PDB file of C-alpha atoms in Angstrom:
ATOM      1  CA  UNK A   1     104.918 183.073  46.451  1.00 52.00           C
ATOM      2  CA  UNK A   2     107.713 180.903  44.742  1.00 53.00           C
ATOM      3  CA  UNK A   3     107.359 177.225  46.047  1.00 55.00           C
ATOM      4  CA  UNK A   4     111.066 177.218  46.190  1.00 59.00           C
ATOM      5  CA  UNK A   5     111.287 179.536  49.234  1.00 87.00           C
ATOM      6  CA  UNK A   6     108.548 176.963  50.805  1.00 90.00           C
ATOM      7  CA  UNK A   7     108.810 174.167  53.361  1.00 91.00           C
ATOM      8  CA  UNK A   8     106.307 171.288  53.104  1.00 92.00           C
ATOM      9  CA  UNK A   9     103.659 170.898  55.797  1.00 92.00           C
ATOM     10  CA  UNK A  10     104.078 167.786  58.002  1.00 91.00           C
ATOM     11  CA  UNK A  11     101.086 166.072  59.235  1.00 91.00           C
ATOM     12  CA  UNK A  12     102.404 164.306  61.945  1.00 93.00           C
ATOM     13  CA  UNK A  13     104.927 166.610  63.355  1.00 93.00           C
ATOM     14  CA  UNK A  14     104.852 169.996  65.269  1.00 95.00           C
ATOM     15  CA  UNK A  15     107.749 171.358  63.376  1.00 94.00           C
ATOM     16  CA  UNK A  16     107.390 173.760  60.574  1.00 94.00           C
ATOM     17  CA  UNK A  17     104.570 176.023  59.768  1.00 96.00           C
ATOM     18  CA  UNK A  18     100.614 175.664  58.603  1.00 96.00           C
ATOM     19  CA  UNK A  19      98.413 178.316  56.917  1.00 95.00           C
ATOM     20  CA  UNK A  20      94.633 178.911  57.853  1.00 95.00           C
ATOM     21  CA  UNK A  21      92.858 177.157  55.271  1.00 94.00           C
ATOM     22  CA  UNK A  22      94.967 174.098  55.712  1.00 95.00           C
ATOM     23  CA  UNK A  23      94.610 174.202  59.492  1.00 96.00           C
ATOM     24  CA  UNK A  24      90.841 173.977  58.917  1.00 94.00           C
ATOM     25  CA  UNK A  25      91.081 171.461  56.187  1.00 94.00           C
ATOM     26  CA  UNK A  26      93.043 169.023  58.496  1.00 94.00           C
ATOM     27  CA  UNK A  27      90.692 169.674  61.143  1.00 94.00           C
ATOM     28  CA  UNK A  28      87.747 168.708  59.109  1.00 91.00           C
ATOM     29  CA  UNK A  29      88.870 165.978  57.261  1.00 90.00           C
ATOM     30  CA  UNK A  30      90.120 164.340  60.496  1.00 92.00           C
ATOM     31  CA  UNK A  31      86.630 164.682  62.243  1.00 89.00           C
ATOM     32  CA  UNK A  32      85.150 163.060  59.287  1.00 88.00           C
ATOM     33  CA  UNK A  33      87.771 160.102  59.343  1.00 90.00           C
ATOM     34  CA  UNK A  34      87.649 159.629  62.804  1.00 90.00           C
ATOM     35  CA  UNK A  35      83.804 159.436  62.740  1.00 86.00           C
ATOM     36  CA  UNK A  36      83.477 157.026  60.019  1.00 86.00           C
ATOM     37  CA  UNK A  37      86.243 154.509  62.079  1.00 88.00           C
ATOM     38  CA  UNK A  38      84.019 154.611  65.032  1.00 84.00           C
ATOM     39  CA  UNK A  39      80.569 153.980  63.293  1.00 83.00           C
ATOM     40  CA  UNK A  40      82.262 151.143  61.246  1.00 84.00           C
ATOM     41  CA  UNK A  41      83.906 149.770  64.320  1.00 81.00           C
ATOM     42  CA  UNK A  42      80.384 150.045  66.198  1.00 77.00           C
ATOM     43  CA  UNK A  43      78.729 148.223  63.336  1.00 78.00           C
ATOM     44  CA  UNK A  44      81.250 145.543  63.297  1.00 78.00           C
ATOM     45  CA  UNK A  45      80.800 144.822  67.016  1.00 74.00           C
ATOM     46  CA  UNK A  46      76.950 144.708  66.464  1.00 68.00           C
ATOM     47  CA  UNK A  47      77.538 142.153  63.643  1.00 70.00           C
ATOM     48  CA  UNK A  48      79.652 139.988  66.159  1.00 69.00           C
ATOM     49  CA  UNK A  49      77.378 140.290  68.864  1.00 63.00           C
ATOM     50  CA  UNK A  50      74.413 139.217  66.912  1.00 61.00           C
ATOM     51  CA  UNK A  51      76.142 136.114  65.327  1.00 62.00           C
ATOM     52  CA  UNK A  52      77.234 135.304  68.972  1.00 62.00           C
ATOM     53  CA  UNK A  53      73.558 135.668  70.156  1.00 57.00           C
ATOM     54  CA  UNK A  54      74.680 138.137  72.849  1.00 54.00           C
ATOM     55  CA  UNK A  55      73.100 141.418  71.132  1.00 55.00           C
ATOM     56  CA  UNK A  56      70.089 141.500  73.372  1.00 56.00           C
ATOM     57  CA  UNK A  57      71.684 140.209  76.897  1.00 61.00           C
ATOM     58  CA  UNK A  58      72.979 142.480  79.781  1.00 65.00           C
ATOM     59  CA  UNK A  59      76.590 140.806  79.161  1.00 64.00           C
ATOM     60  CA  UNK A  60      76.661 141.721  75.584  1.00 61.00           C
ATOM     61  CA  UNK A  61      75.460 145.132  76.461  1.00 64.00           C
ATOM     62  CA  UNK A  62      78.325 145.861  78.992  1.00 72.00           C
ATOM     63  CA  UNK A  63      80.829 144.470  76.690  1.00 70.00           C
ATOM     64  CA  UNK A  64      79.743 146.330  73.864  1.00 68.00           C
ATOM     65  CA  UNK A  65      79.304 149.575  75.639  1.00 72.00           C
ATOM     66  CA  UNK A  66      83.167 149.030  77.214  1.00 78.00           C
ATOM     67  CA  UNK A  67      84.394 148.370  73.932  1.00 78.00           C
ATOM     68  CA  UNK A  68      82.800 151.158  71.832  1.00 80.00           C
ATOM     69  CA  UNK A  69      84.151 153.470  74.989  1.00 85.00           C
ATOM     70  CA  UNK A  70      87.711 152.154  74.346  1.00 87.00           C
ATOM     71  CA  UNK A  71      87.408 152.790  70.661  1.00 86.00           C
ATOM     72  CA  UNK A  72      86.211 156.264  71.413  1.00 87.00           C
ATOM     73  CA  UNK A  73      89.125 157.031  73.962  1.00 91.00           C
ATOM     74  CA  UNK A  74      91.591 155.888  71.561  1.00 91.00           C
ATOM     75  CA  UNK A  75      90.501 158.016  68.692  1.00 90.00           C
ATOM     76  CA  UNK A  76      89.819 161.090  70.735  1.00 92.00           C
ATOM     77  CA  UNK A  77      93.353 160.963  72.133  1.00 95.00           C
ATOM     78  CA  UNK A  78      94.840 160.503  68.601  1.00 94.00           C
ATOM     79  CA  UNK A  79      92.656 163.519  67.339  1.00 93.00           C
ATOM     80  CA  UNK A  80      93.734 165.467  70.173  1.00 94.00           C
ATOM     81  CA  UNK A  81      97.536 164.948  69.541  1.00 96.00           C
ATOM     82  CA  UNK A  82      97.056 165.725  66.192  1.00 96.00           C
ATOM     83  CA  UNK A  83      94.955 168.904  66.533  1.00 96.00           C
ATOM     84  CA  UNK A  84      97.596 170.019  69.003  1.00 97.00           C
ATOM     85  CA  UNK A  85     100.573 169.592  66.395  1.00 97.00           C
ATOM     86  CA  UNK A  86      98.651 171.496  64.015  1.00 97.00           C
ATOM     87  CA  UNK A  87      97.965 174.347  66.426  1.00 97.00           C
ATOM     88  CA  UNK A  88     101.698 174.749  67.041  1.00 97.00           C
ATOM     89  CA  UNK A  89     102.245 174.626  63.426  1.00 97.00           C
ATOM     90  CA  UNK A  90      99.649 177.401  63.199  1.00 97.00           C
ATOM     91  CA  UNK A  91     101.183 179.665  66.123  1.00 97.00           C
ATOM     92  CA  UNK A  92     104.551 179.038  64.346  1.00 97.00           C
ATOM     93  CA  UNK A  93     102.851 180.541  60.997  1.00 97.00           C
ATOM     94  CA  UNK A  94     101.725 183.313  63.158  1.00 96.00           C
ATOM     95  CA  UNK A  95     105.639 183.739  64.481  1.00 96.00           C
ATOM     96  CA  UNK A  96     104.540 182.932  68.126  1.00 96.00           C
ATOM     97  CA  UNK A  97     105.606 180.247  70.284  1.00 95.00           C
ATOM     98  CA  UNK A  98     104.033 176.565  69.961  1.00 95.00           C
ATOM     99  CA  UNK A  99     102.560 176.980  73.505  1.00 96.00           C
ATOM    100  CA  UNK A 100      99.895 179.437  72.262  1.00 95.00           C
ATOM    101  CA  UNK A 101      98.274 175.960  71.293  1.00 95.00           C
ATOM    102  CA  UNK A 102      97.068 175.759  74.747  1.00 95.00           C
ATOM    103  CA  UNK A 103      94.368 178.256  73.944  1.00 95.00           C
ATOM    104  CA  UNK A 104      92.487 175.231  72.564  1.00 94.00           C
ATOM    105  CA  UNK A 105      91.755 174.481  76.241  1.00 94.00           C
ATOM    106  CA  UNK A 106      89.238 177.767  76.043  1.00 94.00           C
ATOM    107  CA  UNK A 107      86.107 177.353  74.477  1.00 89.00           C
ATOM    108  CA  UNK A 108      85.698 179.148  71.274  1.00 91.00           C
ATOM    109  CA  UNK A 109      89.451 180.337  71.368  1.00 93.00           C
ATOM    110  CA  UNK A 110      90.517 178.169  68.415  1.00 92.00           C
ATOM    111  CA  UNK A 111      89.127 180.529  66.154  1.00 94.00           C
ATOM    112  CA  UNK A 112      92.233 182.593  66.384  1.00 94.00           C
ATOM    113  CA  UNK A 113      93.754 179.888  64.407  1.00 96.00           C
ATOM    114  CA  UNK A 114      91.236 180.035  62.180  1.00 94.00           C
ATOM    115  CA  UNK A 115      91.234 183.950  61.138  1.00 94.00           C
ATOM    116  CA  UNK A 116      94.532 185.119  62.382  1.00 95.00           C
ATOM    117  CA  UNK A 117      96.829 185.534  59.199  1.00 94.00           C
ATOM    118  CA  UNK A 118     100.457 184.216  59.032  1.00 94.00           C
ATOM    119  CA  UNK A 119     103.340 186.153  58.485  1.00 93.00           C
ATOM    120  CA  UNK A 120     104.529 186.554  54.781  1.00 91.00           C
ATOM    121  CA  UNK A 121     107.798 184.969  54.170  1.00 91.00           C
ATOM    122  CA  UNK A 122     110.351 183.428  56.111  1.00 94.00           C
ATOM    123  CA  UNK A 123     110.082 183.931  60.056  1.00 95.00           C
ATOM    124  CA  UNK A 124     111.944 182.457  63.096  1.00 95.00           C
ATOM    125  CA  UNK A 125     110.276 179.352  62.512  1.00 95.00           C
ATOM    126  CA  UNK A 126     111.362 178.750  58.887  1.00 94.00           C
ATOM    127  CA  UNK A 127     109.903 179.308  55.526  1.00 94.00           C
ATOM    128  CA  UNK A 128     106.166 179.853  54.869  1.00 94.00           C
ATOM    129  CA  UNK A 129     104.025 176.772  53.747  1.00 94.00           C
ATOM    130  CA  UNK A 130     103.363 176.202  50.188  1.00 93.00           C
ATOM    131  CA  UNK A 131     100.424 177.510  48.563  1.00 92.00           C
ATOM    132  CA  UNK A 132      97.190 176.041  49.121  1.00 91.00           C
ATOM    133  CA  UNK A 133      96.213 173.130  46.739  1.00 89.00           C
ATOM    134  CA  UNK A 134      92.536 172.175  45.007  1.00 90.00           C
ATOM    135  CA  UNK A 135      92.986 169.345  47.509  1.00 87.00           C
ATOM    136  CA  UNK A 136      92.767 171.683  50.435  1.00 90.00           C
ATOM    137  CA  UNK A 137      89.828 173.456  49.236  1.00 87.00           C
ATOM    138  CA  UNK A 138      88.172 169.840  48.539  1.00 89.00           C
ATOM    139  CA  UNK A 139      89.314 168.972  51.875  1.00 86.00           C
ATOM    140  CA  UNK A 140      87.163 171.843  53.498  1.00 87.00           C
ATOM    141  CA  UNK A 141      83.805 171.586  51.558  1.00 88.00           C
ATOM    142  CA  UNK A 142      83.744 167.457  51.330  1.00 85.00           C
ATOM    143  CA  UNK A 143      82.998 167.140  55.166  1.00 82.00           C
ATOM    144  CA  UNK A 144      79.839 169.618  54.840  1.00 84.00           C
ATOM    145  CA  UNK A 145      78.460 167.370  51.719  1.00 86.00           C
ATOM    146  CA  UNK A 146      79.351 164.270  53.576  1.00 82.00           C
ATOM    147  CA  UNK A 147      77.391 165.476  56.837  1.00 81.00           C
ATOM    148  CA  UNK A 148      74.618 166.586  54.842  1.00 84.00           C
ATOM    149  CA  UNK A 149      74.146 163.609  53.119  1.00 86.00           C
ATOM    150  CA  UNK A 150      74.420 161.286  56.468  1.00 79.00           C
ATOM    151  CA  UNK A 151      71.961 163.531  57.759  1.00 82.00           C
ATOM    152  CA  UNK A 152      69.371 162.637  55.363  1.00 87.00           C
ATOM    153  CA  UNK A 153      70.310 158.853  55.505  1.00 80.00           C
ATOM    154  CA  UNK A 154      70.220 159.061  59.134  1.00 77.00           C
ATOM    155  CA  UNK A 155      66.653 160.542  59.134  1.00 83.00           C
ATOM    156  CA  UNK A 156      65.542 158.006  57.381  1.00 84.00           C
ATOM    157  CA  UNK A 157      67.468 154.899  58.441  1.00 77.00           C
ATOM    158  CA  UNK A 158      67.133 155.399  62.446  1.00 78.00           C
ATOM    159  CA  UNK A 159      63.374 155.525  62.761  1.00 82.00           C
ATOM    160  CA  UNK A 160      63.012 152.344  60.907  1.00 78.00           C
ATOM    161  CA  UNK A 161      66.053 150.650  62.854  1.00 71.00           C
ATOM    162  CA  UNK A 162      64.404 151.892  66.197  1.00 78.00           C
ATOM    163  CA  UNK A 163      61.130 150.247  65.031  1.00 79.00           C
ATOM    164  CA  UNK A 164      62.774 146.946  64.260  1.00 75.00           C
ATOM    165  CA  UNK A 165      64.520 146.739  67.249  1.00 77.00           C
ATOM    166  CA  UNK A 166      61.509 147.547  69.383  1.00 81.00           C
ATOM    167  CA  UNK A 167      59.301 145.205  67.454  1.00 80.00           C
ATOM    168  CA  UNK A 168      62.177 142.364  68.053  1.00 77.00           C
ATOM    169  CA  UNK A 169      62.291 143.393  71.787  1.00 79.00           C
ATOM    170  CA  UNK A 170      58.479 142.951  72.088  1.00 81.00           C
ATOM    171  CA  UNK A 171      58.864 139.298  70.518  1.00 79.00           C
ATOM    172  CA  UNK A 172      61.502 138.112  72.726  1.00 77.00           C
ATOM    173  CA  UNK A 173      59.465 139.243  75.920  1.00 79.00           C
ATOM    174  CA  UNK A 174      56.216 137.476  74.747  1.00 80.00           C
ATOM    175  CA  UNK A 175      58.354 134.534  74.128  1.00 76.00           C
ATOM    176  CA  UNK A 176      59.911 134.906  77.697  1.00 77.00           C
ATOM    177  CA  UNK A 177      56.431 135.195  79.275  1.00 76.00           C
ATOM    178  CA  UNK A 178      55.379 131.636  77.681  1.00 66.00           C
ATOM    179  CA  UNK A 179      54.550 132.127  74.123  1.00 54.00           C
ATOM    180  CA  UNK A 180      53.418 134.638  71.972  1.00 51.00           C
ATOM    181  CA  UNK A 181      49.569 135.594  72.102  1.00 52.00           C
ATOM    182  CA  UNK A 182      47.271 134.603  69.632  1.00 52.00           C
ATOM    183  CA  UNK A 183      46.351 137.482  67.329  1.00 55.00           C
ATOM    184  CA  UNK A 184      50.000 139.345  67.621  1.00 54.00           C
ATOM    185  CA  UNK A 185      51.729 140.017  64.608  1.00 56.00           C
ATOM    186  CA  UNK A 186      54.370 137.721  65.650  1.00 50.00           C
ATOM    187  CA  UNK A 187      52.180 134.516  66.174  1.00 55.00           C
ATOM    188  CA  UNK A 188      52.560 131.917  63.574  1.00 53.00           C
ATOM    189  CA  UNK A 189      49.426 131.778  61.106  1.00 54.00           C
ATOM    190  CA  UNK A 190      47.360 128.338  61.681  1.00 56.00           C
ATOM    191  CA  UNK A 191      46.492 126.522  58.889  1.00 54.00           C
ATOM    192  CA  UNK A 192      42.874 126.665  57.808  1.00 56.00           C
ATOM    193  CA  UNK A 193      40.609 123.697  59.067  1.00 58.00           C
ATOM    194  CA  UNK A 194      39.322 121.077  56.745  1.00 58.00           C
ATOM    195  CA  UNK A 195      35.659 119.953  56.802  1.00 54.00           C
ATOM    196  CA  UNK A 196      34.939 116.543  58.222  1.00 59.00           C
ATOM    197  CA  UNK A 197      31.720 114.997  57.930  1.00 60.00           C
ATOM    198  CA  UNK A 198      29.664 114.262  61.049  1.00 57.00           C
ATOM    199  CA  UNK A 199      29.519 110.530  62.449  1.00 60.00           C
ATOM    200  CA  UNK A 200      26.514 108.576  60.834  1.00 58.00           C
ATOM    201  CA  UNK A 201      26.268 110.471  57.581  1.00 52.00           C
ATOM    202  CA  UNK A 202      23.656 110.125  54.666  1.00 51.00           C
ATOM    203  CA  UNK A 203      25.037 106.679  53.734  1.00 50.00           C
ATOM    204  CA  UNK A 204      23.946 104.988  56.953  1.00 46.00           C
ATOM    205  CA  UNK A 205      20.237 106.549  56.939  1.00 48.00           C
ATOM    206  CA  UNK A 206      18.939 103.986  54.490  1.00 46.00           C
ATOM    207  CA  UNK A 207      20.008 101.041  56.782  1.00 49.00           C
ATOM    208  CA  UNK A 208      16.984 100.807  59.094  1.00 45.00           C
TER     209      UNK A 208
END
């Protein structure tokens, strides 16, 4: 296909056309980006809560839960808007109205945009999109590689983190109950006792 007869794809617009592979790539890459932003925001809040000393308090839990929910809601709305924009472009590539994007509201109906081919050449919505570049292929493969690596790291890190949190909560509970019991792994180790001679040692036995 001659690139002079194609139109560039607009990421933040519903105008124009978008092919199948590019539609899949953009959706997968957006999922990874939003997921990373959400995780980083949660980690930043956790560090701030720990620095302020409210990580284990009910107030801190309520504030943290509300903040994380707001972040999730903003990212979800942004992802939904982008998804519908790209679905409209995918509809245009199939030479159908952008109203077809409403099938996203039906479970599994999105696969229509994954597999339905676009029209060859120019249609009523403009010239076709440019040929898929190597970046489009990388954008499809990269999320699967990242999710695989993240799954391995999560399987190692999450149990260790849960064990640390459980031990810290047990130590805090013991401290609230009036002190840490002797013999507990959290109890401070006492210094070894030094030998003290009994009163009336051998030096006084000769004075009789």
